[in-house]
Amino acid sequence: MTDAEVRSKEKRSATLRQVSILHSFALTVMTSSILEVDPSLSEDTVLYRTLDFFGAAAIVRNKQLMFSRADTFSDKNEGIDRLLVQLEAAKPASGCGMGWHDGYTARTHHEQIKQSHFISCWSRNPESVAMWSLYSPDYCSVRVSTTISKLRRPIEELLEKYSISRLSERNLNQRVLVSSAGYIAPVEYASLQWIAQKITRRAKAHRRIAERYSRKGKSLPLFNDVDPRYYQREQQRRFSELRTTCRLKDKSFEHEDEVRLFVRLGEEVCSTSVLEDQAYLDPNHKYHLVLKEDLKAWGFVKLGKLPLREFAPCSEDLVETVAIDPRCPPHKADFMRRWFQNYGVRIVESACFGYLPDSFEVYPEW
């Protein structure tokens, strides 16, 4: 065999090894997923996002999607659903603490919840004057569109970055951060004030009952001593809107019709059992669902230093269409239109702010 043939064979072998490594990585991403997509969404569901030109251009050119920490959002009540569900579940003298017990600790716990979630916000509403008005104050923003199938990769990439699979024995006895949950799901809207009032009234009622027992020198009945129908009624009265953290917003935001990609990070001390859990990441493993529930029980981020934003790789065709704010000055709109067209992005028109008579094709006879 000649030297040239040897070099050629080594080059082919190196190429095959690279392909094998990439293939193995792709399989790891696909088979270790803890991502959950809401059943109401299909792979072809079209989602929209209104953002400034530079933000949209960065997605197209850099092939990266930005996720922001929930505490960077203007809505102070992001993640408040977690506190509400804990308040709903709390029982007097149960000995089961929720990690907060007054106004100060409630705010501290709330900040930990928000800092533990990275979110990318989208909408199912293609035409909204409210969205243009809010997110295009200078009339120079754009509305991009994509599908659920194309949003899978960036959220999977972010889940993989913090995956429990990256831990090893050198992390033992250290506090570690892992991706503990990932969702693509619509936001639910309700009156937060009304829910808080209802839960507060119920909590006060439970305390009054506990105080009556205490005055009589008695303890609250044990679980086995209570009619099972009581717990069934209690379960039926629970608010279904509180089942997932960072998914509930006040009804005043309903115009957004939001769908979120969100990754929750958990913080715990790494132990041998944590390393053993890595084997259950495979969705085909019989304990995969158990692992997903265990990960959701991880604590919120307390000591870990997380960036305000994460950028996850996405496909070059993530952005399928772009609509430019109809109010945009023509010279700026022309520049943006040409820029996106150079990257092969299809330009569409928004029907907002239009004057309908300008589109008439027939008129009354004179």
Short mmCIF file of N, CA and C in Angstrom, two decimals, residues 145-303:
data_model
loop_
_atom_site.label_atom_id
_atom_site.label_comp_id
_atom_site.label_asym_id
_atom_site.label_seq_id
_atom_site.Cartn_x
_atom_site.Cartn_y
_atom_site.Cartn_z
N SER A 145 -42.35 33.91 11.96
CA SER A 145 -43.18 32.72 12.18
C SER A 145 -42.32 31.47 12.06
N THR A 146 -42.74 30.43 12.74
CA THR A 146 -42.09 29.13 12.67
C THR A 146 -43.09 28.07 13.10
N THR A 147 -42.64 26.84 13.29
CA THR A 147 -43.51 25.76 13.70
C THR A 147 -42.95 25.05 14.92
N ILE A 148 -43.80 24.31 15.60
CA ILE A 148 -43.39 23.55 16.78
C ILE A 148 -42.23 22.62 16.43
N SER A 149 -42.29 21.97 15.29
CA SER A 149 -41.25 21.01 14.92
C SER A 149 -39.88 21.67 14.86
N LYS A 150 -39.82 22.92 14.41
CA LYS A 150 -38.53 23.60 14.31
C LYS A 150 -38.06 24.20 15.63
N LEU A 151 -38.99 24.32 16.57
CA LEU A 151 -38.61 24.84 17.89
C LEU A 151 -38.13 23.74 18.82
N ARG A 152 -38.28 22.49 18.40
CA ARG A 152 -37.84 21.39 19.23
C ARG A 152 -36.32 21.42 19.45
N ARG A 153 -35.59 21.66 18.36
CA ARG A 153 -34.13 21.57 18.48
C ARG A 153 -33.54 22.52 19.52
N PRO A 154 -33.86 23.84 19.48
CA PRO A 154 -33.22 24.74 20.46
C PRO A 154 -33.55 24.39 21.91
N ILE A 155 -34.79 23.98 22.18
CA ILE A 155 -35.11 23.66 23.57
C ILE A 155 -34.44 22.35 23.98
N GLU A 156 -34.32 21.40 23.05
CA GLU A 156 -33.60 20.16 23.33
C GLU A 156 -32.13 20.46 23.59
N GLU A 157 -31.55 21.39 22.83
CA GLU A 157 -30.16 21.75 23.00
C GLU A 157 -29.91 22.36 24.38
N LEU A 158 -30.83 23.21 24.83
CA LEU A 158 -30.68 23.82 26.14
C LEU A 158 -30.86 22.79 27.25
N LEU A 159 -31.81 21.88 27.08
CA LEU A 159 -31.98 20.80 28.05
C LEU A 159 -30.72 19.94 28.12
N GLU A 160 -30.11 19.69 26.96
CA GLU A 160 -28.90 18.87 26.91
C GLU A 160 -27.72 19.58 27.57
N LYS A 161 -27.64 20.90 27.44
CA LYS A 161 -26.53 21.65 28.02
C LYS A 161 -26.46 21.45 29.53
N TYR A 162 -27.64 21.38 30.17
CA TYR A 162 -27.68 21.23 31.62
C TYR A 162 -28.11 19.82 32.04
N SER A 163 -28.04 18.88 31.11
CA SER A 163 -28.55 17.53 31.38
C SER A 163 -27.82 16.87 32.54
N ILE A 164 -28.54 16.05 33.27
CA ILE A 164 -27.96 15.26 34.35
C ILE A 164 -26.88 14.32 33.82
N SER A 165 -26.92 14.04 32.53
CA SER A 165 -25.96 13.12 31.91
C SER A 165 -24.53 13.67 31.93
N ARG A 166 -24.36 14.97 32.11
CA ARG A 166 -23.02 15.57 32.07
C ARG A 166 -22.29 15.41 33.40
N LEU A 167 -22.98 14.97 34.46
CA LEU A 167 -22.36 14.84 35.77
C LEU A 167 -21.52 13.57 35.84
N SER A 168 -20.51 13.61 36.70
CA SER A 168 -19.64 12.45 36.89
C SER A 168 -19.24 12.38 38.37
N GLU A 169 -18.38 11.42 38.69
CA GLU A 169 -17.98 11.23 40.09
C GLU A 169 -17.25 12.45 40.66
N ARG A 170 -16.63 13.23 39.82
CA ARG A 170 -15.93 14.41 40.33
C ARG A 170 -16.91 15.46 40.86
N ASN A 171 -18.21 15.30 40.55
CA ASN A 171 -19.22 16.23 41.06
C ASN A 171 -19.84 15.78 42.39
N LEU A 172 -19.46 14.60 42.87
CA LEU A 172 -20.04 14.08 44.10
C LEU A 172 -19.87 15.06 45.25
N ASN A 173 -20.96 15.21 46.03
CA ASN A 173 -20.99 16.07 47.22
C ASN A 173 -20.93 17.56 46.89
N GLN A 174 -21.05 17.90 45.61
CA GLN A 174 -21.12 19.30 45.20
C GLN A 174 -22.56 19.66 44.85
N ARG A 175 -22.92 20.92 45.04
CA ARG A 175 -24.23 21.37 44.58
C ARG A 175 -24.16 21.54 43.07
N VAL A 176 -25.10 20.94 42.37
CA VAL A 176 -25.06 20.93 40.91
C VAL A 176 -26.39 21.43 40.36
N LEU A 177 -26.34 21.91 39.12
CA LEU A 177 -27.53 22.36 38.40
C LEU A 177 -27.83 21.39 37.27
N VAL A 178 -29.08 21.00 37.13
CA VAL A 178 -29.46 20.15 36.00
C VAL A 178 -30.79 20.64 35.43
N SER A 179 -31.02 20.34 34.17
CA SER A 179 -32.33 20.61 33.58
C SER A 179 -33.32 19.61 34.17
N SER A 180 -34.30 20.12 34.88
CA SER A 180 -35.23 19.23 35.58
C SER A 180 -36.58 19.11 34.89
N ALA A 181 -36.85 19.97 33.91
CA ALA A 181 -38.10 19.86 33.15
C ALA A 181 -38.01 20.75 31.92
N GLY A 182 -38.72 20.36 30.87
CA GLY A 182 -38.80 21.17 29.66
C GLY A 182 -40.18 21.04 29.05
N TYR A 183 -40.76 22.16 28.65
CA TYR A 183 -42.12 22.15 28.11
C TYR A 183 -42.23 23.06 26.90
N ILE A 184 -43.11 22.68 26.00
CA ILE A 184 -43.65 23.60 25.00
C ILE A 184 -45.15 23.56 25.23
N ALA A 185 -45.70 24.66 25.71
CA ALA A 185 -47.10 24.63 26.14
C ALA A 185 -47.72 26.02 26.08
N PRO A 186 -49.04 26.07 25.86
CA PRO A 186 -49.73 27.36 25.88
C PRO A 186 -49.80 27.90 27.30
N VAL A 187 -49.80 29.21 27.41
CA VAL A 187 -50.00 29.87 28.70
C VAL A 187 -51.49 29.84 29.02
N GLU A 188 -51.82 29.69 30.29
CA GLU A 188 -53.21 29.77 30.73
C GLU A 188 -53.43 31.13 31.36
N TYR A 189 -54.63 31.67 31.16
CA TYR A 189 -54.95 33.00 31.66
C TYR A 189 -56.12 32.94 32.63
N ALA A 190 -55.97 33.61 33.75
CA ALA A 190 -57.03 33.66 34.76
C ALA A 190 -56.79 34.88 35.64
N SER A 191 -57.78 35.24 36.43
CA SER A 191 -57.62 36.36 37.36
C SER A 191 -56.77 35.90 38.53
N LEU A 192 -55.53 36.34 38.59
CA LEU A 192 -54.64 35.95 39.69
C LEU A 192 -55.19 36.45 41.03
N GLN A 193 -55.78 37.62 41.02
CA GLN A 193 -56.34 38.17 42.25
C GLN A 193 -57.46 37.28 42.77
N TRP A 194 -58.32 36.81 41.88
CA TRP A 194 -59.46 35.96 42.29
C TRP A 194 -58.96 34.63 42.84
N ILE A 195 -57.97 34.02 42.16
CA ILE A 195 -57.43 32.75 42.63
C ILE A 195 -56.78 32.92 44.00
N ALA A 196 -56.02 33.99 44.16
CA ALA A 196 -55.35 34.23 45.44
C ALA A 196 -56.36 34.43 46.56
N GLN A 197 -57.45 35.14 46.28
CA GLN A 197 -58.48 35.36 47.30
C GLN A 197 -59.16 34.05 47.69
N LYS A 198 -59.48 33.21 46.69
CA LYS A 198 -60.13 31.93 46.98
C LYS A 198 -59.21 31.04 47.83
N ILE A 199 -57.94 30.96 47.46
CA ILE A 199 -57.00 30.13 48.20
C ILE A 199 -56.81 30.66 49.61
N THR A 200 -56.75 31.99 49.75
CA THR A 200 -56.59 32.60 51.07
C THR A 200 -57.77 32.27 51.97
N ARG A 201 -58.99 32.36 51.43
CA ARG A 201 -60.18 32.04 52.23
C ARG A 201 -60.16 30.58 52.69
N ARG A 202 -59.75 29.68 51.79
CA ARG A 202 -59.70 28.26 52.16
C ARG A 202 -58.63 28.01 53.22
N ALA A 203 -57.47 28.67 53.06
CA ALA A 203 -56.39 28.50 54.04
C ALA A 203 -56.82 29.00 55.42
N LYS A 204 -57.54 30.13 55.45
CA LYS A 204 -58.03 30.66 56.72
C LYS A 204 -59.05 29.71 57.35
N ALA A 205 -59.89 29.10 56.50
CA ALA A 205 -60.88 28.15 57.01
C ALA A 205 -60.19 26.94 57.63
N HIS A 206 -59.15 26.43 56.99
CA HIS A 206 -58.41 25.30 57.55
C HIS A 206 -57.77 25.66 58.89
N ARG A 207 -57.28 26.90 59.01
CA ARG A 207 -56.66 27.31 60.26
C ARG A 207 -57.70 27.43 61.37
N ARG A 208 -58.87 27.93 61.03
CA ARG A 208 -59.92 28.04 62.05
C ARG A 208 -60.30 26.67 62.58
N ILE A 209 -60.39 25.69 61.68
CA ILE A 209 -60.70 24.32 62.11
C ILE A 209 -59.61 23.78 63.02
N ALA A 210 -58.34 24.03 62.63
CA ALA A 210 -57.22 23.55 63.45
C ALA A 210 -57.24 24.20 64.83
N GLU A 211 -57.59 25.49 64.90
CA GLU A 211 -57.65 26.19 66.18
C GLU A 211 -58.75 25.63 67.08
N ARG A 212 -59.89 25.25 66.48
CA ARG A 212 -60.98 24.66 67.28
C ARG A 212 -60.52 23.36 67.93
N TYR A 213 -59.85 22.52 67.15
CA TYR A 213 -59.32 21.26 67.70
C TYR A 213 -58.32 21.56 68.80
N SER A 214 -57.46 22.59 68.58
CA SER A 214 -56.43 22.91 69.56
C SER A 214 -57.04 23.38 70.87
N ARG A 215 -58.10 24.20 70.80
CA ARG A 215 -58.74 24.68 72.01
C ARG A 215 -59.35 23.55 72.83
N LYS A 216 -59.75 22.49 72.15
CA LYS A 216 -60.33 21.33 72.83
C LYS A 216 -59.26 20.33 73.25
N GLY A 217 -57.99 20.71 73.01
CA GLY A 217 -56.91 19.81 73.39
C GLY A 217 -56.78 18.60 72.49
N LYS A 218 -57.27 18.72 71.29
CA LYS A 218 -57.22 17.61 70.33
C LYS A 218 -56.31 17.94 69.15
N SER A 219 -55.91 16.91 68.46
CA SER A 219 -55.14 17.08 67.23
C SER A 219 -56.05 16.86 66.04
N LEU A 220 -55.66 17.40 64.92
CA LEU A 220 -56.44 17.17 63.70
C LEU A 220 -56.46 15.68 63.39
N PRO A 221 -57.57 15.18 62.84
CA PRO A 221 -57.66 13.73 62.51
C PRO A 221 -56.55 13.31 61.56
N LEU A 222 -56.06 12.11 61.75
CA LEU A 222 -55.05 11.56 60.85
C LEU A 222 -55.68 11.20 59.52
N PHE A 223 -54.81 10.98 58.54
CA PHE A 223 -55.28 10.71 57.18
C PHE A 223 -56.26 9.54 57.14
N ASN A 224 -55.94 8.46 57.87
CA ASN A 224 -56.77 7.25 57.84
C ASN A 224 -58.10 7.43 58.57
N ASP A 225 -58.20 8.49 59.38
CA ASP A 225 -59.42 8.71 60.17
C ASP A 225 -60.42 9.62 59.47
N VAL A 226 -60.04 10.13 58.30
CA VAL A 226 -60.91 11.07 57.58
C VAL A 226 -61.62 10.36 56.44
N ASP A 227 -62.89 10.71 56.25
CA ASP A 227 -63.67 10.14 55.15
C ASP A 227 -62.96 10.43 53.83
N PRO A 228 -62.67 9.39 53.02
CA PRO A 228 -61.97 9.60 51.73
C PRO A 228 -62.66 10.60 50.82
N ARG A 229 -63.97 10.74 50.97
CA ARG A 229 -64.71 11.69 50.14
C ARG A 229 -64.28 13.13 50.40
N TYR A 230 -63.77 13.39 51.62
CA TYR A 230 -63.29 14.74 51.93
C TYR A 230 -62.11 15.09 51.04
N TYR A 231 -61.16 14.16 50.92
CA TYR A 231 -59.99 14.42 50.09
C TYR A 231 -60.35 14.46 48.61
N GLN A 232 -61.35 13.70 48.22
CA GLN A 232 -61.80 13.76 46.83
C GLN A 232 -62.36 15.13 46.51
N ARG A 233 -63.17 15.66 47.44
CA ARG A 233 -63.72 17.00 47.24
C ARG A 233 -62.62 18.06 47.22
N GLU A 234 -61.63 17.87 48.13
CA GLU A 234 -60.51 18.81 48.16
C GLU A 234 -59.75 18.82 46.84
N GLN A 235 -59.56 17.63 46.28
CA GLN A 235 -58.85 17.51 45.02
C GLN A 235 -59.62 18.17 43.88
N GLN A 236 -60.93 18.02 43.90
CA GLN A 236 -61.76 18.59 42.85
C GLN A 236 -61.76 20.12 42.91
N ARG A 237 -61.54 20.65 44.10
CA ARG A 237 -61.56 22.11 44.28
C ARG A 237 -60.23 22.75 43.92
N ARG A 238 -59.19 21.94 43.73
CA ARG A 238 -57.88 22.49 43.40
C ARG A 238 -57.91 23.18 42.04
N PHE A 239 -57.11 24.20 41.88
CA PHE A 239 -57.06 24.95 40.63
C PHE A 239 -56.18 24.23 39.62
N SER A 240 -56.78 23.81 38.52
CA SER A 240 -56.02 23.11 37.48
C SER A 240 -54.99 24.02 36.83
N GLU A 241 -55.21 25.33 36.89
CA GLU A 241 -54.28 26.29 36.28
C GLU A 241 -52.92 26.30 36.95
N LEU A 242 -52.81 25.69 38.14
CA LEU A 242 -51.58 25.76 38.91
C LEU A 242 -50.71 24.52 38.78
N ARG A 243 -51.00 23.68 37.78
CA ARG A 243 -50.29 22.40 37.70
C ARG A 243 -48.87 22.53 37.17
N THR A 244 -48.54 23.62 36.49
CA THR A 244 -47.20 23.79 35.94
C THR A 244 -46.69 25.19 36.26
N THR A 245 -45.46 25.29 36.72
CA THR A 245 -44.88 26.59 37.08
C THR A 245 -44.55 27.41 35.85
N CYS A 246 -44.74 28.72 35.95
CA CYS A 246 -44.46 29.69 34.88
C CYS A 246 -45.36 29.49 33.66
N ARG A 247 -46.54 28.96 33.89
CA ARG A 247 -47.47 28.77 32.76
C ARG A 247 -48.76 29.57 32.95
N LEU A 248 -48.93 30.20 34.10
CA LEU A 248 -50.15 30.96 34.37
C LEU A 248 -49.84 32.45 34.37
N LYS A 249 -50.69 33.22 33.66
CA LYS A 249 -50.57 34.67 33.68
C LYS A 249 -51.95 35.27 33.91
N ASP A 250 -51.95 36.51 34.35
CA ASP A 250 -53.22 37.19 34.60
C ASP A 250 -54.00 37.36 33.30
N LYS A 251 -55.32 37.35 33.40
CA LYS A 251 -56.17 37.42 32.21
C LYS A 251 -55.99 38.72 31.42
N SER A 252 -55.37 39.72 32.04
CA SER A 252 -55.13 40.97 31.33
C SER A 252 -54.10 40.79 30.20
N PHE A 253 -53.42 39.63 30.17
CA PHE A 253 -52.45 39.34 29.11
C PHE A 253 -53.04 38.42 28.02
N GLU A 254 -54.33 38.19 28.06
CA GLU A 254 -54.93 37.22 27.14
C GLU A 254 -54.68 37.54 25.67
N HIS A 255 -54.50 38.82 25.35
CA HIS A 255 -54.30 39.20 23.95
C HIS A 255 -53.04 38.56 23.35
N GLU A 256 -52.11 38.10 24.22
CA GLU A 256 -50.87 37.52 23.72
C GLU A 256 -51.06 36.12 23.16
N ASP A 257 -52.06 35.39 23.64
CA ASP A 257 -52.29 34.00 23.21
C ASP A 257 -50.95 33.26 23.15
N GLU A 258 -50.25 33.28 24.26
CA GLU A 258 -48.84 32.87 24.29
C GLU A 258 -48.63 31.36 24.36
N VAL A 259 -47.61 30.92 23.65
CA VAL A 259 -47.08 29.56 23.77
C VAL A 259 -45.63 29.69 24.19
N ARG A 260 -45.25 28.93 25.22
CA ARG A 260 -43.91 29.09 25.77
C ARG A 260 -43.05 27.85 25.58
N LEU A 261 -41.76 28.12 25.33
CA LEU A 261 -40.74 27.09 25.47
C LEU A 261 -40.06 27.41 26.80
N PHE A 262 -40.15 26.51 27.77
CA PHE A 262 -39.46 26.82 29.00
C PHE A 262 -38.72 25.62 29.57
N VAL A 263 -37.52 25.94 30.05
CA VAL A 263 -36.63 24.95 30.66
C VAL A 263 -36.46 25.32 32.12
N ARG A 264 -36.77 24.36 32.98
CA ARG A 264 -36.58 24.59 34.41
C ARG A 264 -35.31 23.92 34.88
N LEU A 265 -34.48 24.64 35.64
CA LEU A 265 -33.27 24.09 36.20
C LEU A 265 -33.47 23.80 37.68
N GLY A 266 -32.89 22.70 38.12
CA GLY A 266 -32.97 22.32 39.52
C GLY A 266 -31.59 22.28 40.14
N GLU A 267 -31.54 22.47 41.45
CA GLU A 267 -30.26 22.47 42.16
C GLU A 267 -30.32 21.52 43.35
N GLU A 268 -29.36 20.62 43.43
CA GLU A 268 -29.27 19.67 44.54
C GLU A 268 -27.81 19.29 44.75
N VAL A 269 -27.54 18.55 45.82
CA VAL A 269 -26.21 18.01 46.06
C VAL A 269 -26.08 16.70 45.27
N CYS A 270 -25.02 16.59 44.49
CA CYS A 270 -24.80 15.40 43.67
C CYS A 270 -24.44 14.21 44.58
N SER A 271 -25.15 13.12 44.39
CA SER A 271 -24.91 11.90 45.16
C SER A 271 -24.79 10.73 44.20
N THR A 272 -24.46 9.57 44.74
CA THR A 272 -24.35 8.39 43.89
C THR A 272 -25.70 8.05 43.26
N SER A 273 -26.79 8.30 43.98
CA SER A 273 -28.12 8.02 43.41
C SER A 273 -28.42 8.93 42.24
N VAL A 274 -27.91 10.18 42.28
CA VAL A 274 -28.09 11.10 41.16
C VAL A 274 -27.37 10.57 39.93
N LEU A 275 -26.16 10.06 40.11
CA LEU A 275 -25.41 9.49 38.99
C LEU A 275 -26.09 8.24 38.46
N GLU A 276 -26.70 7.46 39.33
CA GLU A 276 -27.40 6.26 38.90
C GLU A 276 -28.63 6.62 38.07
N ASP A 277 -29.22 7.79 38.35
CA ASP A 277 -30.41 8.21 37.60
C ASP A 277 -30.12 8.46 36.12
N GLN A 278 -28.85 8.67 35.76
CA GLN A 278 -28.50 8.95 34.38
C GLN A 278 -28.94 7.83 33.44
N ALA A 279 -28.96 6.61 33.94
CA ALA A 279 -29.33 5.47 33.10
C ALA A 279 -30.80 5.51 32.69
N TYR A 280 -31.60 6.29 33.42
CA TYR A 280 -33.04 6.33 33.16
C TYR A 280 -33.45 7.42 32.18
N LEU A 281 -32.47 8.15 31.62
CA LEU A 281 -32.80 9.22 30.68
C LEU A 281 -33.41 8.69 29.39
N ASP A 282 -33.06 7.50 29.01
CA ASP A 282 -33.59 6.89 27.79
C ASP A 282 -35.10 6.74 27.93
N PRO A 283 -35.88 7.38 27.03
CA PRO A 283 -37.34 7.28 27.11
C PRO A 283 -37.86 5.84 27.06
N ASN A 284 -37.04 4.93 26.53
CA ASN A 284 -37.46 3.53 26.46
C ASN A 284 -37.22 2.77 27.77
N HIS A 285 -36.51 3.40 28.70
CA HIS A 285 -36.25 2.74 29.98
C HIS A 285 -37.52 2.72 30.82
N LYS A 286 -37.73 1.65 31.53
CA LYS A 286 -38.98 1.49 32.29
C LYS A 286 -39.11 2.51 33.43
N TYR A 287 -37.97 3.10 33.85
CA TYR A 287 -38.02 4.09 34.93
C TYR A 287 -37.88 5.52 34.41
N HIS A 288 -38.03 5.71 33.10
CA HIS A 288 -37.87 7.06 32.55
C HIS A 288 -38.90 8.03 33.13
N LEU A 289 -40.16 7.62 33.20
CA LEU A 289 -41.20 8.50 33.74
C LEU A 289 -40.97 8.80 35.21
N VAL A 290 -40.44 7.82 35.93
CA VAL A 290 -40.13 8.04 37.35
C VAL A 290 -39.03 9.09 37.47
N LEU A 291 -38.01 8.99 36.60
CA LEU A 291 -36.93 9.97 36.62
C LEU A 291 -37.47 11.38 36.34
N LYS A 292 -38.37 11.52 35.37
CA LYS A 292 -38.92 12.83 35.04
C LYS A 292 -39.60 13.45 36.25
N GLU A 293 -40.35 12.64 36.99
CA GLU A 293 -41.02 13.16 38.18
C GLU A 293 -40.01 13.49 39.27
N ASP A 294 -38.97 12.66 39.42
CA ASP A 294 -37.94 12.94 40.42
C ASP A 294 -37.21 14.25 40.11
N LEU A 295 -36.92 14.48 38.84
CA LEU A 295 -36.22 15.70 38.46
C LEU A 295 -37.06 16.94 38.76
N LYS A 296 -38.36 16.82 38.58
CA LYS A 296 -39.25 17.96 38.86
C LYS A 296 -39.26 18.31 40.33
N ALA A 297 -38.85 17.37 41.18
CA ALA A 297 -38.82 17.61 42.62
C ALA A 297 -37.52 18.27 43.08
N TRP A 298 -36.56 18.45 42.16
CA TRP A 298 -35.31 19.12 42.53
C TRP A 298 -35.59 20.54 43.01
N GLY A 299 -34.75 21.05 43.89
CA GLY A 299 -34.95 22.39 44.42
C GLY A 299 -34.68 23.47 43.40
N PHE A 300 -35.20 24.65 43.66
CA PHE A 300 -34.95 25.78 42.76
C PHE A 300 -33.54 26.33 43.00
N VAL A 301 -33.06 27.06 42.02
CA VAL A 301 -31.68 27.55 42.06
C VAL A 301 -31.51 28.57 43.19
N LYS A 302 -30.55 28.29 44.07
CA LYS A 302 -30.26 29.18 45.19
C LYS A 302 -28.84 29.73 45.12
N LEU A 303 -27.88 28.85 44.87
CA LEU A 303 -26.49 29.25 44.90
C LEU A 303 -25.87 29.36 43.52
#
